[in-house]
PDB file of C-alpha atoms and ligand atoms in Angstrom:
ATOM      1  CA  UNK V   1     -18.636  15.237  41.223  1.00  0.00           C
ATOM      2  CA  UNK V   2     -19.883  18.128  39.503  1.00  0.00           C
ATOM      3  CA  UNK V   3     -22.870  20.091  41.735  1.00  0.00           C
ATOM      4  CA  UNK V   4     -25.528  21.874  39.982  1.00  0.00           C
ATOM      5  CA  UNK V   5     -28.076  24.201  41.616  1.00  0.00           C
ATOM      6  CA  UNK V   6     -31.775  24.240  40.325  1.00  0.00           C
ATOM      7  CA  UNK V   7     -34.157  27.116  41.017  1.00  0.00           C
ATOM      8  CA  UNK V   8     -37.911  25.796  39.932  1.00  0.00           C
ATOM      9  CA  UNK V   9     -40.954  25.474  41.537  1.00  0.00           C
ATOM     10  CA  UNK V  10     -42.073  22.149  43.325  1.00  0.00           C
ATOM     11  CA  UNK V  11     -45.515  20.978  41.364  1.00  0.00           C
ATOM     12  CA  UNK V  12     -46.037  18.411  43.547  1.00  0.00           C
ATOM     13  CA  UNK V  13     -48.306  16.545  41.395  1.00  0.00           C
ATOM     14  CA  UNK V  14     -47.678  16.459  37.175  1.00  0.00           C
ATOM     15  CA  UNK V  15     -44.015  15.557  36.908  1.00  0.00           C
ATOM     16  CA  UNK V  16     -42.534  18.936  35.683  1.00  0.00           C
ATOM     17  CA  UNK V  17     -40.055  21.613  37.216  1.00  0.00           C
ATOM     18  CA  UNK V  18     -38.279  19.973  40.486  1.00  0.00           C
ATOM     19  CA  UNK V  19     -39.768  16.622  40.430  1.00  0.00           C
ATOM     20  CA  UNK V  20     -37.781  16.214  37.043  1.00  0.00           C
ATOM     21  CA  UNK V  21     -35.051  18.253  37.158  1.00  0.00           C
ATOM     22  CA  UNK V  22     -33.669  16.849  40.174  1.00  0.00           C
ATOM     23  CA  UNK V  23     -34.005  12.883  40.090  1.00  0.00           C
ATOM     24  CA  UNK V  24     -32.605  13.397  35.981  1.00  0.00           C
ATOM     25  CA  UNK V  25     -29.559  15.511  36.926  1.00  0.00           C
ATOM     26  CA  UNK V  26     -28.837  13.230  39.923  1.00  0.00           C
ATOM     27  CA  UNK V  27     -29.098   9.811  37.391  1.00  0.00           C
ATOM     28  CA  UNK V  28     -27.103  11.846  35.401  1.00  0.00           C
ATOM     29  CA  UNK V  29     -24.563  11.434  37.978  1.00  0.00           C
ATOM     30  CA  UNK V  30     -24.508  15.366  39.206  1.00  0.00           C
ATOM     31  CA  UNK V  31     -24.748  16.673  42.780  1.00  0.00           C
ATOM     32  CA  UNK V  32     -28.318  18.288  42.599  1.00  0.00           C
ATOM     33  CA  UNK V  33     -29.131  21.332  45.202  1.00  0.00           C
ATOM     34  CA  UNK V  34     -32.682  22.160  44.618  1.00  0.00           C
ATOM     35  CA  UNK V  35     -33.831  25.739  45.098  1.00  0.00           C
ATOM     36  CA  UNK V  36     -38.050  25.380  45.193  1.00  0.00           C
ATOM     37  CA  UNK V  37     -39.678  28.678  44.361  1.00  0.00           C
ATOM     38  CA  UNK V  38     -43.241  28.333  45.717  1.00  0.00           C
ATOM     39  CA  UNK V  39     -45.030  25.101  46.554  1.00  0.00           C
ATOM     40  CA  UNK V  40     -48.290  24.314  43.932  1.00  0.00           C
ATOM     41  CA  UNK V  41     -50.538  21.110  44.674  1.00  0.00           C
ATOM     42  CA  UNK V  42     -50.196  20.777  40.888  1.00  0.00           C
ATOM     43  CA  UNK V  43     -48.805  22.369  37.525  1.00  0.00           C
ATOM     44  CA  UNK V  44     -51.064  25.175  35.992  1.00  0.00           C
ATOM     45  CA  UNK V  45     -51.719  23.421  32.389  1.00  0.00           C
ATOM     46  CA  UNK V  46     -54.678  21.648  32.830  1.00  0.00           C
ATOM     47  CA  UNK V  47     -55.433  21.363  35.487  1.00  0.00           C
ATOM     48  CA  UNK V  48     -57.920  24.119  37.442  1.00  0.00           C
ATOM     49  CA  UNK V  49     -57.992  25.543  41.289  1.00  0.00           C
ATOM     50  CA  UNK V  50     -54.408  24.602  41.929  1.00  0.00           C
ATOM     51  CA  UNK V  51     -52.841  25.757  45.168  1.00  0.00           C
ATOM     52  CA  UNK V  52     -49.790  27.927  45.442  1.00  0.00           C
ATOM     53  CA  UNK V  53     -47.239  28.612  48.230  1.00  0.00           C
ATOM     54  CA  UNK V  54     -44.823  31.232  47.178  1.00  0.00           C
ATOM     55  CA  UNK V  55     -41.245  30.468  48.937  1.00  0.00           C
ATOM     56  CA  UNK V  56     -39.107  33.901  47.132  1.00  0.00           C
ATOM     57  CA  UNK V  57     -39.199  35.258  50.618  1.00  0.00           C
ATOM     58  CA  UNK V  58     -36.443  31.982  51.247  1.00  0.00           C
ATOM     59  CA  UNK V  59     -34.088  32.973  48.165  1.00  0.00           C
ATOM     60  CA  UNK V  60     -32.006  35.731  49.301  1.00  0.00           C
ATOM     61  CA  UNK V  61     -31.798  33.939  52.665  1.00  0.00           C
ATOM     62  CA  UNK V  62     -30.809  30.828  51.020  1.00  0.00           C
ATOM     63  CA  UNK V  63     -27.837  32.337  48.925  1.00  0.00           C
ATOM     64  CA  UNK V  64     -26.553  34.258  52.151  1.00  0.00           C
ATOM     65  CA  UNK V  65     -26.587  30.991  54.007  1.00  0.00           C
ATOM     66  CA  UNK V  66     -24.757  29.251  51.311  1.00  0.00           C
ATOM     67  CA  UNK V  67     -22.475  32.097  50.702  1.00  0.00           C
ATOM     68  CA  UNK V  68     -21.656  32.038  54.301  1.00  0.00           C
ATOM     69  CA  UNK V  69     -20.738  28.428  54.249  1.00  0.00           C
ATOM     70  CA  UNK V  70     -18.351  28.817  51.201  1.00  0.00           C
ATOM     71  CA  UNK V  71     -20.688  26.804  48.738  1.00  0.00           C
ATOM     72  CA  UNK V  72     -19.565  26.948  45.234  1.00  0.00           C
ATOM     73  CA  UNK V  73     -21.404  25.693  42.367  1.00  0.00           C
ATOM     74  CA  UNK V  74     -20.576  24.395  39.030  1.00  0.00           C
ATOM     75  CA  UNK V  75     -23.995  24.701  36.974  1.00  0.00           C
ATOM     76  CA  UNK V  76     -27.227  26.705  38.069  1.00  0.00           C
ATOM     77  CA  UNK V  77     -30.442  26.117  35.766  1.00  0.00           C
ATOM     78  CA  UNK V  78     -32.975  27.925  36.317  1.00  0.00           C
ATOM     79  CA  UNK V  79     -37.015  27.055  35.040  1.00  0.00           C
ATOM     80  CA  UNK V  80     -40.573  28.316  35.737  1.00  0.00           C
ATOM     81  CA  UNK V  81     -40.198  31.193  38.111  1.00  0.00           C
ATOM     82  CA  UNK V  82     -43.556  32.602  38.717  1.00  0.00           C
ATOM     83  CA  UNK V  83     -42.915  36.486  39.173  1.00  0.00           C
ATOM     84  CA  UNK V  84     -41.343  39.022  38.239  1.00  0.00           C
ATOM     85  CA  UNK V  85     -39.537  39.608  41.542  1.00  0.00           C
ATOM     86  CA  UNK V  86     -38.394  36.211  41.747  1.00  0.00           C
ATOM     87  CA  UNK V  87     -36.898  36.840  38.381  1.00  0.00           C
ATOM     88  CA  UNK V  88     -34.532  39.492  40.175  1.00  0.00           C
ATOM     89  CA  UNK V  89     -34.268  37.272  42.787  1.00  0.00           C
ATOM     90  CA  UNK V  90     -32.217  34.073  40.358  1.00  0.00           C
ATOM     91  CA  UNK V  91     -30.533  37.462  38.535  1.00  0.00           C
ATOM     92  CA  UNK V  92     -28.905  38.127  42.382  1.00  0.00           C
ATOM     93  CA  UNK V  93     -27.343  34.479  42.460  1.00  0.00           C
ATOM     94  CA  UNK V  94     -26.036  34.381  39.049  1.00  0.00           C
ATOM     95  CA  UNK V  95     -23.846  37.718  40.325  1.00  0.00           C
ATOM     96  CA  UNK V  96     -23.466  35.384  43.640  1.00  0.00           C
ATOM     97  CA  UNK V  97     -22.153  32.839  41.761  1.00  0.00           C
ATOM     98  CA  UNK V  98     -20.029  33.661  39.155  1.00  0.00           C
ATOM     99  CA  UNK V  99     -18.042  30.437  38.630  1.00  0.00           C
ATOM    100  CA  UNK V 100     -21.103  28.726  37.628  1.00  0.00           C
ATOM    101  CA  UNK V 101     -22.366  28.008  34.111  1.00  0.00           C
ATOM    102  CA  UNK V 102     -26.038  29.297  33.494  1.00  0.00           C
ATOM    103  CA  UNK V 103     -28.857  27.458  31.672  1.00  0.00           C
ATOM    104  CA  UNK V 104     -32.014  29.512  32.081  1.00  0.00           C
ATOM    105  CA  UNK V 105     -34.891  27.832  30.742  1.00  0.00           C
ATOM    106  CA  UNK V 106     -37.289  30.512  30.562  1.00  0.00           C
ATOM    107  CA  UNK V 107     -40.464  28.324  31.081  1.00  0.00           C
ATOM    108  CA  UNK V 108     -43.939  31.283  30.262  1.00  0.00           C
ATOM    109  CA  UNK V 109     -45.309  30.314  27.267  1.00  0.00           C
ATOM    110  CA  UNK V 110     -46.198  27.522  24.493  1.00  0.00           C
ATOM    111  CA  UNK V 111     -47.925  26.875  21.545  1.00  0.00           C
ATOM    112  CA  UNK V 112     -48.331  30.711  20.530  1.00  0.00           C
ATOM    113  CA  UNK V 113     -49.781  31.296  23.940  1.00  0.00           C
ATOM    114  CA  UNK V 114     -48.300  32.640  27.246  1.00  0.00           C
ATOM    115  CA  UNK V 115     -48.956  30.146  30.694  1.00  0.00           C
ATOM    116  CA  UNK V 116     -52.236  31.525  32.996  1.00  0.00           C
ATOM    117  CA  UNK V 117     -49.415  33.350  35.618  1.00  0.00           C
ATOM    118  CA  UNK V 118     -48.387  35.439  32.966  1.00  0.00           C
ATOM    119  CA  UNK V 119     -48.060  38.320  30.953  1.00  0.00           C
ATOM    120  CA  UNK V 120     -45.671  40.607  28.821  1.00  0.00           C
ATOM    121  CA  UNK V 121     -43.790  42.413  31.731  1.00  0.00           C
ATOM    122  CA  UNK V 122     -42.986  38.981  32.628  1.00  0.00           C
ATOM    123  CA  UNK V 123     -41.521  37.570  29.191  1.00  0.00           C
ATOM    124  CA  UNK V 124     -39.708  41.569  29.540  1.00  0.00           C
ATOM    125  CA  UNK V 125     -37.919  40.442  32.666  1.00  0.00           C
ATOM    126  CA  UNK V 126     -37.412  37.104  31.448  1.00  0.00           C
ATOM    127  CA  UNK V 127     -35.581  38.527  28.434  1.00  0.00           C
ATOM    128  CA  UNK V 128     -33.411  40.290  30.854  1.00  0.00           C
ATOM    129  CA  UNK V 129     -32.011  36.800  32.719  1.00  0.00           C
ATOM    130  CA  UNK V 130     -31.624  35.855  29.588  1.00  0.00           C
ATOM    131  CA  UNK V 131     -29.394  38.145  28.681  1.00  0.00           C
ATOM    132  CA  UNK V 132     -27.158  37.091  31.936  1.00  0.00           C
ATOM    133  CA  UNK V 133     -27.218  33.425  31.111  1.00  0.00           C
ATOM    134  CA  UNK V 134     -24.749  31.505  29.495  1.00  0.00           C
ATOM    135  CA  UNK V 135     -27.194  28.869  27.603  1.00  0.00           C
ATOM    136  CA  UNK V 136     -30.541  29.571  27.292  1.00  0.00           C
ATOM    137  CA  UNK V 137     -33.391  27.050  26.443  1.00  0.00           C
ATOM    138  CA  UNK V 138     -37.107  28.973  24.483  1.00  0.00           C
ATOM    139  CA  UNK V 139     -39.190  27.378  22.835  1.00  0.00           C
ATOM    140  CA  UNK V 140     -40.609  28.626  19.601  1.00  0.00           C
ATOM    141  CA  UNK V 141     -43.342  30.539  21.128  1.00  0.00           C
ATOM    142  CA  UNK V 142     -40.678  32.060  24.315  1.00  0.00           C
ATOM    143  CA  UNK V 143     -38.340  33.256  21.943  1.00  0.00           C
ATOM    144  CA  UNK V 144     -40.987  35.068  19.719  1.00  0.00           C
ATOM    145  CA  UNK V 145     -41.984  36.668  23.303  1.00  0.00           C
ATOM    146  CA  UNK V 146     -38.257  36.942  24.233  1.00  0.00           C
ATOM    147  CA  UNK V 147     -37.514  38.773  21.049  1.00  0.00           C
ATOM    148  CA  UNK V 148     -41.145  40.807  20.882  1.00  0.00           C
ATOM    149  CA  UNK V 149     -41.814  39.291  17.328  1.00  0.00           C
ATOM    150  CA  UNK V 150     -44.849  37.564  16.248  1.00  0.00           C
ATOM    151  CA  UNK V 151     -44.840  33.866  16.799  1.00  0.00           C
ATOM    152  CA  UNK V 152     -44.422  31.958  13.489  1.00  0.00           C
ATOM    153  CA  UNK V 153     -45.852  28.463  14.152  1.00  0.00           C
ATOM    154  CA  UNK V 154     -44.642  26.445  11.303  1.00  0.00           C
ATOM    155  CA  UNK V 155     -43.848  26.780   7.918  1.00  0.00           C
ATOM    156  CA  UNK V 156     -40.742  28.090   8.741  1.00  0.00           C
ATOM    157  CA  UNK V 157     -37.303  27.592   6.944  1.00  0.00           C
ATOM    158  CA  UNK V 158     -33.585  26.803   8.584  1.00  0.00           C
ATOM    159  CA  UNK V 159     -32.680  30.518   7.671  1.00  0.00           C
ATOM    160  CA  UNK V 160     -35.997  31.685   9.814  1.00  0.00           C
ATOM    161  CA  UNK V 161     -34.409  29.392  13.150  1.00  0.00           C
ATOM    162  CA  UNK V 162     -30.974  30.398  12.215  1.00  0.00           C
ATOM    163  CA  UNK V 163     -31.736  33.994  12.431  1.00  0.00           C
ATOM    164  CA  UNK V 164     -33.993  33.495  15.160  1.00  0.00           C
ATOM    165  CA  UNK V 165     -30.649  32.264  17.387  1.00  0.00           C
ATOM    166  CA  UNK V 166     -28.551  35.207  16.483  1.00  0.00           C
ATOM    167  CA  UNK V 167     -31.312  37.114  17.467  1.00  0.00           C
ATOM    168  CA  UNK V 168     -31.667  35.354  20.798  1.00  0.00           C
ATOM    169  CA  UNK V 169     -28.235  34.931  21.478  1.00  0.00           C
ATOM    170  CA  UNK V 170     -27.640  39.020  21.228  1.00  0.00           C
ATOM    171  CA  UNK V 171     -29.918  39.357  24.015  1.00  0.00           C
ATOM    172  CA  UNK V 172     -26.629  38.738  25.816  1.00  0.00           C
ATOM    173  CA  UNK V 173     -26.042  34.684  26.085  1.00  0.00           C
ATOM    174  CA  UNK V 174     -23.479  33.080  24.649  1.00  0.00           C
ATOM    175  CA  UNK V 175     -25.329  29.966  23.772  1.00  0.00           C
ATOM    176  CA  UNK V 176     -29.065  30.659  22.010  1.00  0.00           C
ATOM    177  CA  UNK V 177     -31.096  26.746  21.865  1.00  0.00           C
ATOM    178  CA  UNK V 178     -34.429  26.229  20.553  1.00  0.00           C
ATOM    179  CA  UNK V 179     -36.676  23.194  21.055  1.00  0.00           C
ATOM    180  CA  UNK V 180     -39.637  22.226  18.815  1.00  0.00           C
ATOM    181  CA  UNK V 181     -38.141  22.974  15.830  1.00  0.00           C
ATOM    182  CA  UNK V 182     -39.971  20.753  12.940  1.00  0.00           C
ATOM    183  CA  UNK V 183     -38.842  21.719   9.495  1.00  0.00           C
ATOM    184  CA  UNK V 184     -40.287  19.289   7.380  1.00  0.00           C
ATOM    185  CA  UNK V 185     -43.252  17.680   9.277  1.00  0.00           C
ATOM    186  CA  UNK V 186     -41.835  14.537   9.723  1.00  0.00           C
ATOM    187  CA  UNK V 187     -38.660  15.158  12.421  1.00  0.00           C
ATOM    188  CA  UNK V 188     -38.579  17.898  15.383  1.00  0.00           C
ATOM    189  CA  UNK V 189     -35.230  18.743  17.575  1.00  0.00           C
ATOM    190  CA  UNK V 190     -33.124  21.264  18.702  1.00  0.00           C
ATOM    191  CA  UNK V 191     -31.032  23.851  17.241  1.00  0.00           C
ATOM    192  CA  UNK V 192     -28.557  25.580  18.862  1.00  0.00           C
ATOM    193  CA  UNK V 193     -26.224  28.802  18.305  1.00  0.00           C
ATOM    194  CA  UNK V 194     -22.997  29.266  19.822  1.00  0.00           C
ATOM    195  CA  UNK V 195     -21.943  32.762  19.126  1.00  0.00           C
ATOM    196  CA  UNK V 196     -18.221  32.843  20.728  1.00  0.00           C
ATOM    197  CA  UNK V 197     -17.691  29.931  17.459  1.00  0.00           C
ATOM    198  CA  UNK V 198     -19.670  31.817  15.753  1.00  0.00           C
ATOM    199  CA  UNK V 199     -21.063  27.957  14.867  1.00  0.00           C
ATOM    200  CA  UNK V 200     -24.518  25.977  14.509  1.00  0.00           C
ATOM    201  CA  UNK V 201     -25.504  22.577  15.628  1.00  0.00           C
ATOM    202  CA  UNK V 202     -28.658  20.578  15.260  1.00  0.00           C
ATOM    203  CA  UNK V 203     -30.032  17.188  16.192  1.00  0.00           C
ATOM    204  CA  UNK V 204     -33.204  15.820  15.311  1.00  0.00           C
ATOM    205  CA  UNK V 205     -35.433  12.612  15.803  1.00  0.00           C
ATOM    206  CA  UNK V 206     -38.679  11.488  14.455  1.00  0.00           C
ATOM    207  CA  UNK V 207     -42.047  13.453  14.957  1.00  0.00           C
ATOM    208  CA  UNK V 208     -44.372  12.483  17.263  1.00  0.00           C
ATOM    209  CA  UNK V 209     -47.527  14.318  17.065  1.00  0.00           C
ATOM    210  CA  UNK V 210     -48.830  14.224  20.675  1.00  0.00           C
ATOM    211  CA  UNK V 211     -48.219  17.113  23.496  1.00  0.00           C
ATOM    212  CA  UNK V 212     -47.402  15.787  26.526  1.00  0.00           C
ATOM    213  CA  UNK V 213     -46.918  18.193  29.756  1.00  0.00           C
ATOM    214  CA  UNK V 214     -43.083  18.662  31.046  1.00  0.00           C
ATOM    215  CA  UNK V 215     -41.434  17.077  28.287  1.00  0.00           C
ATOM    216  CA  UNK V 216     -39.503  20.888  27.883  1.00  0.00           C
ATOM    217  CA  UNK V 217     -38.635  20.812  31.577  1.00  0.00           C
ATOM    218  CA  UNK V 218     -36.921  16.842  31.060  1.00  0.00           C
ATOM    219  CA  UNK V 219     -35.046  18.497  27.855  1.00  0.00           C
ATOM    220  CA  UNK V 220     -33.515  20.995  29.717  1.00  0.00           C
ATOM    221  CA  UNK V 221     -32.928  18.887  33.038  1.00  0.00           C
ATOM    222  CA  UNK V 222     -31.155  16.531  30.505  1.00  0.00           C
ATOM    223  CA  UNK V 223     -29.479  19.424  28.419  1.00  0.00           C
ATOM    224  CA  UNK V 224     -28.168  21.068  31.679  1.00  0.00           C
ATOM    225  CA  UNK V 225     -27.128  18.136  33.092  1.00  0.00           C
ATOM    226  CA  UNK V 226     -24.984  17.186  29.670  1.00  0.00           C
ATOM    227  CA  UNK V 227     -23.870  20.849  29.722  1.00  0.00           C
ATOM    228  CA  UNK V 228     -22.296  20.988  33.823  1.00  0.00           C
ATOM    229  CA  UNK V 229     -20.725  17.626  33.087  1.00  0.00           C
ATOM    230  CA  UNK V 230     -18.075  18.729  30.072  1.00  0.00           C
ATOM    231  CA  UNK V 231     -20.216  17.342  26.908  1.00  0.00           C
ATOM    232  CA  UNK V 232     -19.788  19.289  23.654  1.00  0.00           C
ATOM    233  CA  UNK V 233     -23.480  21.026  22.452  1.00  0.00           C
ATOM    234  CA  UNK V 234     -23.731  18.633  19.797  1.00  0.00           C
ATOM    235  CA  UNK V 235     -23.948  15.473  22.489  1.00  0.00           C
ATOM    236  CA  UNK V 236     -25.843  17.546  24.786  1.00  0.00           C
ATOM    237  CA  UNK V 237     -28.479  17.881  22.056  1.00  0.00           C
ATOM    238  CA  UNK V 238     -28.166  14.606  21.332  1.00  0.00           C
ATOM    239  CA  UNK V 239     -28.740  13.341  24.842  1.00  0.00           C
ATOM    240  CA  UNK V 240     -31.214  15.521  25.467  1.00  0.00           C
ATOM    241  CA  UNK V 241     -33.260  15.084  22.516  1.00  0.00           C
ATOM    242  CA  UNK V 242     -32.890  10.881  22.526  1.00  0.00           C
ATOM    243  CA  UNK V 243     -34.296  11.422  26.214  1.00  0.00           C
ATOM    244  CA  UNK V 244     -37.036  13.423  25.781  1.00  0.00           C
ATOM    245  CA  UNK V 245     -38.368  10.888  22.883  1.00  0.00           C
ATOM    246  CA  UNK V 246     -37.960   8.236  24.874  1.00  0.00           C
ATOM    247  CA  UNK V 247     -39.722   9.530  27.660  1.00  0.00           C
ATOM    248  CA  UNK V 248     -42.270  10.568  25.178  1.00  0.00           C
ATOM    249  CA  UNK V 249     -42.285   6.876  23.165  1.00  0.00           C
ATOM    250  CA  UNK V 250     -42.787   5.147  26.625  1.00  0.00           C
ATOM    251  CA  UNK V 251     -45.936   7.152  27.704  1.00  0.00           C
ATOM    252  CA  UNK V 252     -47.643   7.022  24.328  1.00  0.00           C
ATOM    253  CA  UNK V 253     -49.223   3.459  25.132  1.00  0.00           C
ATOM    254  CA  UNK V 254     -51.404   5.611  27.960  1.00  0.00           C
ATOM    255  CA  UNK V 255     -51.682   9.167  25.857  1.00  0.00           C
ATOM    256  CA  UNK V 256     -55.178   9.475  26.976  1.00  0.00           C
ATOM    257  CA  UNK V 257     -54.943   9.273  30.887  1.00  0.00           C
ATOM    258  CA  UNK V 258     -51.158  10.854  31.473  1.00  0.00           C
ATOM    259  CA  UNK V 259     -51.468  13.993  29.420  1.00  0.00           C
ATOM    260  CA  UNK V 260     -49.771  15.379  32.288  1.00  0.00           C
ATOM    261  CA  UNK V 261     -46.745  14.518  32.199  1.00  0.00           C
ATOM    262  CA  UNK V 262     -44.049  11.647  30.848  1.00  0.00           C
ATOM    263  CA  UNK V 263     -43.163   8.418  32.140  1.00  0.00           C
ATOM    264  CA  UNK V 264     -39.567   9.777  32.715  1.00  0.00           C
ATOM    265  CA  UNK V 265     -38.609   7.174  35.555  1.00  0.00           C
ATOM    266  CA  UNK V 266     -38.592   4.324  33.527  1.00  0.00           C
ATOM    267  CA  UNK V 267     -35.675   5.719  31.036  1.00  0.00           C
ATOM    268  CA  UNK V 268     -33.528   7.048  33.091  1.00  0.00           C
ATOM    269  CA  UNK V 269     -31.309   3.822  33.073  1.00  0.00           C
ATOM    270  CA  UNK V 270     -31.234   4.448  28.935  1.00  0.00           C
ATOM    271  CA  UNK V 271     -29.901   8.187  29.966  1.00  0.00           C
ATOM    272  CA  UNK V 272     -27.686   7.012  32.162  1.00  0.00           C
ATOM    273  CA  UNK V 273     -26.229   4.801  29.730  1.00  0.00           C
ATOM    274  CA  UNK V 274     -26.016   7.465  27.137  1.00  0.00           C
ATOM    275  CA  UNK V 275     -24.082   9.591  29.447  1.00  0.00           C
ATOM    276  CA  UNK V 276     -21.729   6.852  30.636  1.00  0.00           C
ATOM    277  CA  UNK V 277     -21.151   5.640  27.045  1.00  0.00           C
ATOM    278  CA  UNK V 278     -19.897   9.245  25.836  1.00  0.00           C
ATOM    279  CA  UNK V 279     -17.819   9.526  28.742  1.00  0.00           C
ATOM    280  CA  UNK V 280     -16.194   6.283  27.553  1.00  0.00           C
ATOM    281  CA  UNK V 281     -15.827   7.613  24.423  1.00  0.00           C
ATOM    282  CA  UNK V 282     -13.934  10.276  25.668  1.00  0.00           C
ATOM    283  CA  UNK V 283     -11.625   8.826  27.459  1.00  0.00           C
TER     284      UNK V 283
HETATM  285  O1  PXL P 301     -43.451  22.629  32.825  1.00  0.00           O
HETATM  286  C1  PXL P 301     -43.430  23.993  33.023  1.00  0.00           C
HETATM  287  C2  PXL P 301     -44.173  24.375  34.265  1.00  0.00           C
HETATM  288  C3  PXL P 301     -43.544  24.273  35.473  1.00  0.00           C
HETATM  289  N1  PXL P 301     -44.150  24.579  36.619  1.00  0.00           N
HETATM  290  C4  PXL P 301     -45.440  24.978  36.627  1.00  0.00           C
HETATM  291  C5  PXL P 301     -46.143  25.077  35.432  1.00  0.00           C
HETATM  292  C6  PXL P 301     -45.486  24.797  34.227  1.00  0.00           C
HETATM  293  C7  PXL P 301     -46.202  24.950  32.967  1.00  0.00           C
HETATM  294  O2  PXL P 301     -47.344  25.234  32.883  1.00  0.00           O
HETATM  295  O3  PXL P 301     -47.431  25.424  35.463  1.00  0.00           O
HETATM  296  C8  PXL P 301     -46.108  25.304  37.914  1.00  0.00           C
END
């Protein structure tokens, strides 16, 4: 069984960071070791007066702990963070564990606009995990920030996105992805640059113009996932992509009331068949 570590905070309410990451990877069939960040009552988009319990003083003492027990790891992704010092903190167990691959989503920003907690220092920093990271998972807006360019919200052309991953992926990762990327109005996906091949891949569904909260947090839980257990980028896009529309199809029915977050529980078993039916495949 392939083990994954995920450092993320614990939203306790809103169905984003841990309360995703870990019951998707563990459908997915992984060994899930989550690493919570700070405690909030709920996620900071949209709602107001949330409360938050930062945990970074537990990090270092986790990794000595599991260091000490000779813990070894096969995937750690990383998502929101919440400081700059915790930031340092997830760059001290990627150099604690080297055998594992690295998916940093980098989680500060959307829509042309950076998240309440933070600011440009922080999208700085974030740039530099980045640049540690095998795979790394912006959105449009993050990799703007990531790259200190202006934010181009559509309009765009495949030689825009294209350049936009080289650029990304010279940071220092090997593999550059970006999510929300809607060339022609009518289907949005992922594109991803793998710079060791030197190669591209895509995969794209239908458009569905509604924001729901989390739905980049269940990409990446279902990217990583794909990623730690041996899939090619192509069917981790793939997976990752078909899940998130799912999750997104089966919540439109209540848009109004669950803006907060997507009705990921009741796909999982589709996931779980998608990752079972490329494993067959392989075979
Ligand atoms: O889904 C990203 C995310 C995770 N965790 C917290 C957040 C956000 C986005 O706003 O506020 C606490």
């Amino acid at each position: 069984m392939k083990r994954i570590m995920t450092i993320q905070d614990l939203s306790c309410f809103g169905k984003c960071s841990l309360t995703v990451a870990h019951p998707i990877m563990s459908a997915m069939g992984l060994e899930v070791c989550p690493i919570p960040t700070a405690i909030l009552s709920t996620h900071t988009a949209g709602f107001q007066d949330w409360t938050f319990r930062d945990l970074s003083a537990d990090l270092p003492r986790i990794e000595a702990h599991w260091k000490s027990q000779g813990l070894t790891f096969d995937g750690i992704s990383t998502g929101y963070l919440g400081s700059g010092e915790m930031i340092g903190m997830v760059a001290d167990y990627f150099r604690a564990f080297p055998e594992a691959v690295k998916i940093v989503d980098p989680v500060f920003a959307d829509n042309g606009r950076l998240y309440p907690a933070f600011d440009q220092a922080y999208a700085a920093g974030m740039a530099g995990l980045c640049a540690q990271a095998d795979v790394i998972v912006p959105n449009l807006t993050e990799a703007a920030f990531l790259l200190g360019e202006e934010y181009v919200a559509g309009g765009y052309d495949e030689d825009y996105i294209h350049g936009l991953l080289r650029r990304l992926a010279a940071l220092g990762c090997r593999v550059a992805v970006v999510t929300g990327v809607n060339y022609d109005g009518v289907h949005q996906g992922a594109v991803a640059y793998d710079s060791a091949a030197d190669s591209f891949t895509q995969y794209f569904r239908e458009n569905i113009d509604v924001s729901f909260h989390g739905t980049g947090d269940i990409f990446t839980s279902a990217l990583a996932g794909a990623i730690v257990l041996g899939k090619s980028l192509g069917d981790a896009l793939r997976v990752a992509v078909d899940y998130t529309v799912d999750c997104i199809l089966a919540t439109m029915p209540e848009k109004e009331t669950h803006w907060y977050g997507v009705k990921f529980e009741a796909c999982l078993p589709g996931l779980i068949r998608a990752v079972q039916g490329d494993k067959a495949a392989s075979v």
